[in-house]
Amino acid sequence: MFGTCISRVRRSKRAAARKILDGDHMAAGDELLQIVDQMAAAGTPAEVSVSSTSPFHERLLQLARSPRLSRMHQTFITETRMCIHALDESYAKSEVRDTEHRSLANAIRSGDRELTDRLLTAHMDDAIRSAHRRDRGHWSGARRHVA
């Protein structure tokens, strides 16, 4: 399920980024950077979770100003939140999270289509790798308890 979820989310976010880059990408990048600054201000481990990145991803889709993408986003939002919560433990290191989101917002702000797409794809790939590492650890621990 996780791979399918990420694949759908990836398609919608890549499409949103392309639409943003066709418009006022500097203003969009500035808005996204403000959200990254708020994420970076999270001080306690409880505040530093991937769920605090939801406003970034939600705003990314809103900035596309596409009714179709908005509908897709609403359809995927439950799956997206399930995926995001699955990453909480593996994605809690704020320096990685902040760097990825800040780089993505700066790429959008600069209007660089190739860099934006490359960073967004890498960000989602990292999410998949983190989830797979977490799942392998979970299931290997479960096997130890069964044996």
Tab-separated table of C-alpha atoms in Angstrom:
chain	number	residue	atom	x	y	z
A	1	MET	CA	0.000	0.000	0.000
A	2	PHE	CA	2.751	2.429	0.926
A	3	GLY	CA	4.368	2.287	-2.528
A	4	THR	CA	1.037	2.948	-4.240
A	5	CYS	CA	0.314	5.819	-1.866
A	6	ILE	CA	3.684	7.454	-2.491
A	7	SER	CA	3.337	6.934	-6.249
A	8	ARG	CA	-0.023	8.753	-6.329
A	9	VAL	CA	1.203	11.506	-4.077
A	10	ARG	CA	4.368	11.875	-6.164
A	11	ARG	CA	2.379	12.309	-9.377
A	12	SER	CA	0.109	14.943	-7.860
A	13	LYS	CA	2.981	16.882	-6.288
A	14	ARG	CA	5.095	16.811	-9.441
A	15	ALA	CA	2.103	18.100	-11.411
A	16	ALA	CA	1.523	20.805	-8.785
A	17	ALA	CA	5.161	21.885	-8.926
A	18	ARG	CA	5.013	22.162	-12.722
A	19	LYS	CA	1.902	24.369	-12.494
A	20	ILE	CA	3.524	26.551	-9.826
A	21	LEU	CA	6.590	27.014	-12.021
A	22	ASP	CA	4.318	28.301	-14.800
A	23	GLY	CA	3.104	31.081	-12.497
A	24	ASP	CA	4.567	33.307	-9.798
A	25	HIS	CA	7.114	30.771	-8.604
A	26	MET	CA	9.051	33.366	-6.588
A	27	ALA	CA	6.047	34.190	-4.396
A	28	ALA	CA	5.229	30.476	-4.089
A	29	GLY	CA	8.798	29.713	-3.061
A	30	ASP	CA	8.701	32.501	-0.482
A	31	GLU	CA	5.489	31.080	1.022
A	32	LEU	CA	6.971	27.609	1.174
A	33	LEU	CA	10.157	28.952	2.789
A	34	GLN	CA	8.038	30.575	5.521
A	35	ILE	CA	6.541	27.165	6.252
A	36	VAL	CA	10.022	25.600	6.336
A	37	ASP	CA	11.083	28.253	8.849
A	38	GLN	CA	8.112	27.300	11.038
A	39	MET	CA	9.080	23.633	10.735
A	40	ALA	CA	12.661	24.449	11.712
A	41	ALA	CA	11.424	26.232	14.839
A	42	ALA	CA	10.060	22.950	16.243
A	43	GLY	CA	12.081	22.547	19.397
A	44	THR	CA	11.048	19.355	21.138
A	45	PRO	CA	11.241	15.806	19.760
A	46	ALA	CA	7.443	15.639	19.940
A	47	GLU	CA	7.203	18.688	17.664
A	48	VAL	CA	9.809	17.329	15.260
A	49	SER	CA	7.797	14.850	13.267
A	50	VAL	CA	6.913	14.404	9.645
A	51	SER	CA	3.329	15.400	10.441
A	52	SER	CA	4.624	18.939	10.886
A	53	THR	CA	5.561	18.881	7.195
A	54	SER	CA	1.917	18.474	6.163
A	55	PRO	CA	1.354	22.237	5.827
A	56	PHE	CA	4.267	22.392	3.364
A	57	HIS	CA	2.849	19.635	1.181
A	58	GLU	CA	-0.711	20.912	1.431
A	59	ARG	CA	0.345	24.442	0.494
A	60	LEU	CA	2.408	23.096	-2.410
A	61	LEU	CA	-0.770	21.618	-3.866
A	62	GLN	CA	-2.851	24.724	-3.114
A	63	LEU	CA	-0.323	26.979	-4.843
A	64	ALA	CA	-0.888	25.083	-8.090
A	65	ARG	CA	-4.376	26.620	-8.212
A	66	SER	CA	-5.715	23.603	-10.036
A	67	PRO	CA	-9.219	22.330	-9.252
A	68	ARG	CA	-8.260	18.916	-10.660
A	69	LEU	CA	-5.157	18.633	-8.486
A	70	SER	CA	-7.123	19.886	-5.483
A	71	ARG	CA	-9.703	17.136	-6.030
A	72	MET	CA	-6.926	14.560	-6.423
A	73	HIS	CA	-5.326	15.849	-3.243
A	74	GLN	CA	-8.582	15.525	-1.310
A	75	THR	CA	-8.918	11.970	-2.576
A	76	PHE	CA	-5.387	11.078	-1.509
A	77	ILE	CA	-5.274	13.071	1.734
A	78	THR	CA	-6.251	10.148	3.957
A	79	GLU	CA	-3.710	7.879	2.293
A	80	THR	CA	-1.138	10.657	2.441
A	81	ARG	CA	-1.641	11.159	6.157
A	82	MET	CA	-1.350	7.421	6.744
A	83	CYS	CA	1.921	7.440	4.808
A	84	ILE	CA	3.180	10.485	6.683
A	85	HIS	CA	2.407	8.889	10.050
A	86	ALA	CA	4.204	5.731	8.915
A	87	LEU	CA	7.316	7.876	8.482
A	88	ASP	CA	7.147	9.705	11.822
A	89	GLU	CA	9.854	7.672	13.543
A	90	SER	CA	12.273	7.424	10.614
A	91	TYR	CA	11.782	11.025	9.531
A	92	ALA	CA	12.061	12.804	12.861
A	93	LYS	CA	15.548	14.177	12.271
A	94	SER	CA	14.765	17.818	11.658
A	95	GLU	CA	18.011	18.643	9.841
A	96	VAL	CA	17.185	16.208	7.014
A	97	ARG	CA	13.574	17.298	6.846
A	98	ASP	CA	14.426	20.997	6.895
A	99	THR	CA	17.185	20.660	4.291
A	100	GLU	CA	14.979	18.730	1.871
A	101	HIS	CA	12.027	21.105	2.164
A	102	ARG	CA	14.172	24.254	2.081
A	103	SER	CA	15.992	23.015	-1.037
A	104	LEU	CA	12.692	22.222	-2.725
A	105	ALA	CA	11.198	25.628	-1.855
A	106	ASN	CA	14.333	27.394	-3.144
A	107	ALA	CA	14.223	25.402	-6.385
A	108	ILE	CA	10.590	26.421	-6.894
A	109	ARG	CA	11.446	30.015	-6.059
A	110	SER	CA	14.246	30.001	-8.641
A	111	GLY	CA	11.946	28.635	-11.346
A	112	ASP	CA	14.336	25.748	-12.107
A	113	ARG	CA	12.068	23.005	-13.452
A	114	GLU	CA	14.669	20.252	-13.661
A	115	LEU	CA	16.017	20.877	-10.171
A	116	THR	CA	12.504	21.091	-8.698
A	117	ASP	CA	11.513	17.793	-10.284
A	118	ARG	CA	14.773	16.115	-9.251
A	119	LEU	CA	14.475	17.300	-5.626
A	120	LEU	CA	10.802	16.382	-5.362
A	121	THR	CA	11.482	12.910	-6.762
A	122	ALA	CA	14.445	12.431	-4.399
A	123	HIS	CA	12.300	13.594	-1.464
A	124	MET	CA	9.645	10.984	-2.239
A	125	ASP	CA	12.258	8.287	-2.912
A	126	ASP	CA	13.754	9.030	0.489
A	127	ALA	CA	10.323	8.576	2.046
A	128	ILE	CA	9.975	5.164	0.409
A	129	ARG	CA	13.467	4.074	1.528
A	130	SER	CA	12.767	5.230	5.096
A	131	ALA	CA	9.496	3.328	5.210
A	132	HIS	CA	11.102	0.168	3.847
A	133	ARG	CA	13.896	0.368	6.445
A	134	ARG	CA	11.330	0.851	9.190
A	135	ASP	CA	9.199	-2.042	7.926
A	136	ARG	CA	12.190	-4.401	7.651
A	137	GLY	CA	13.132	-3.592	11.236
A	138	HIS	CA	9.560	-4.088	12.413
A	139	TRP	CA	9.147	-7.448	10.693
A	140	SER	CA	12.603	-8.770	11.648
A	141	GLY	CA	11.784	-7.953	15.281
A	142	ALA	CA	8.458	-9.722	14.940
A	143	ARG	CA	10.210	-12.838	13.611
A	144	ARG	CA	12.538	-12.864	16.633
A	145	HIS	CA	9.560	-12.815	18.987
A	146	VAL	CA	7.799	-15.637	17.128
A	147	ALA	CA	10.836	-17.929	17.005
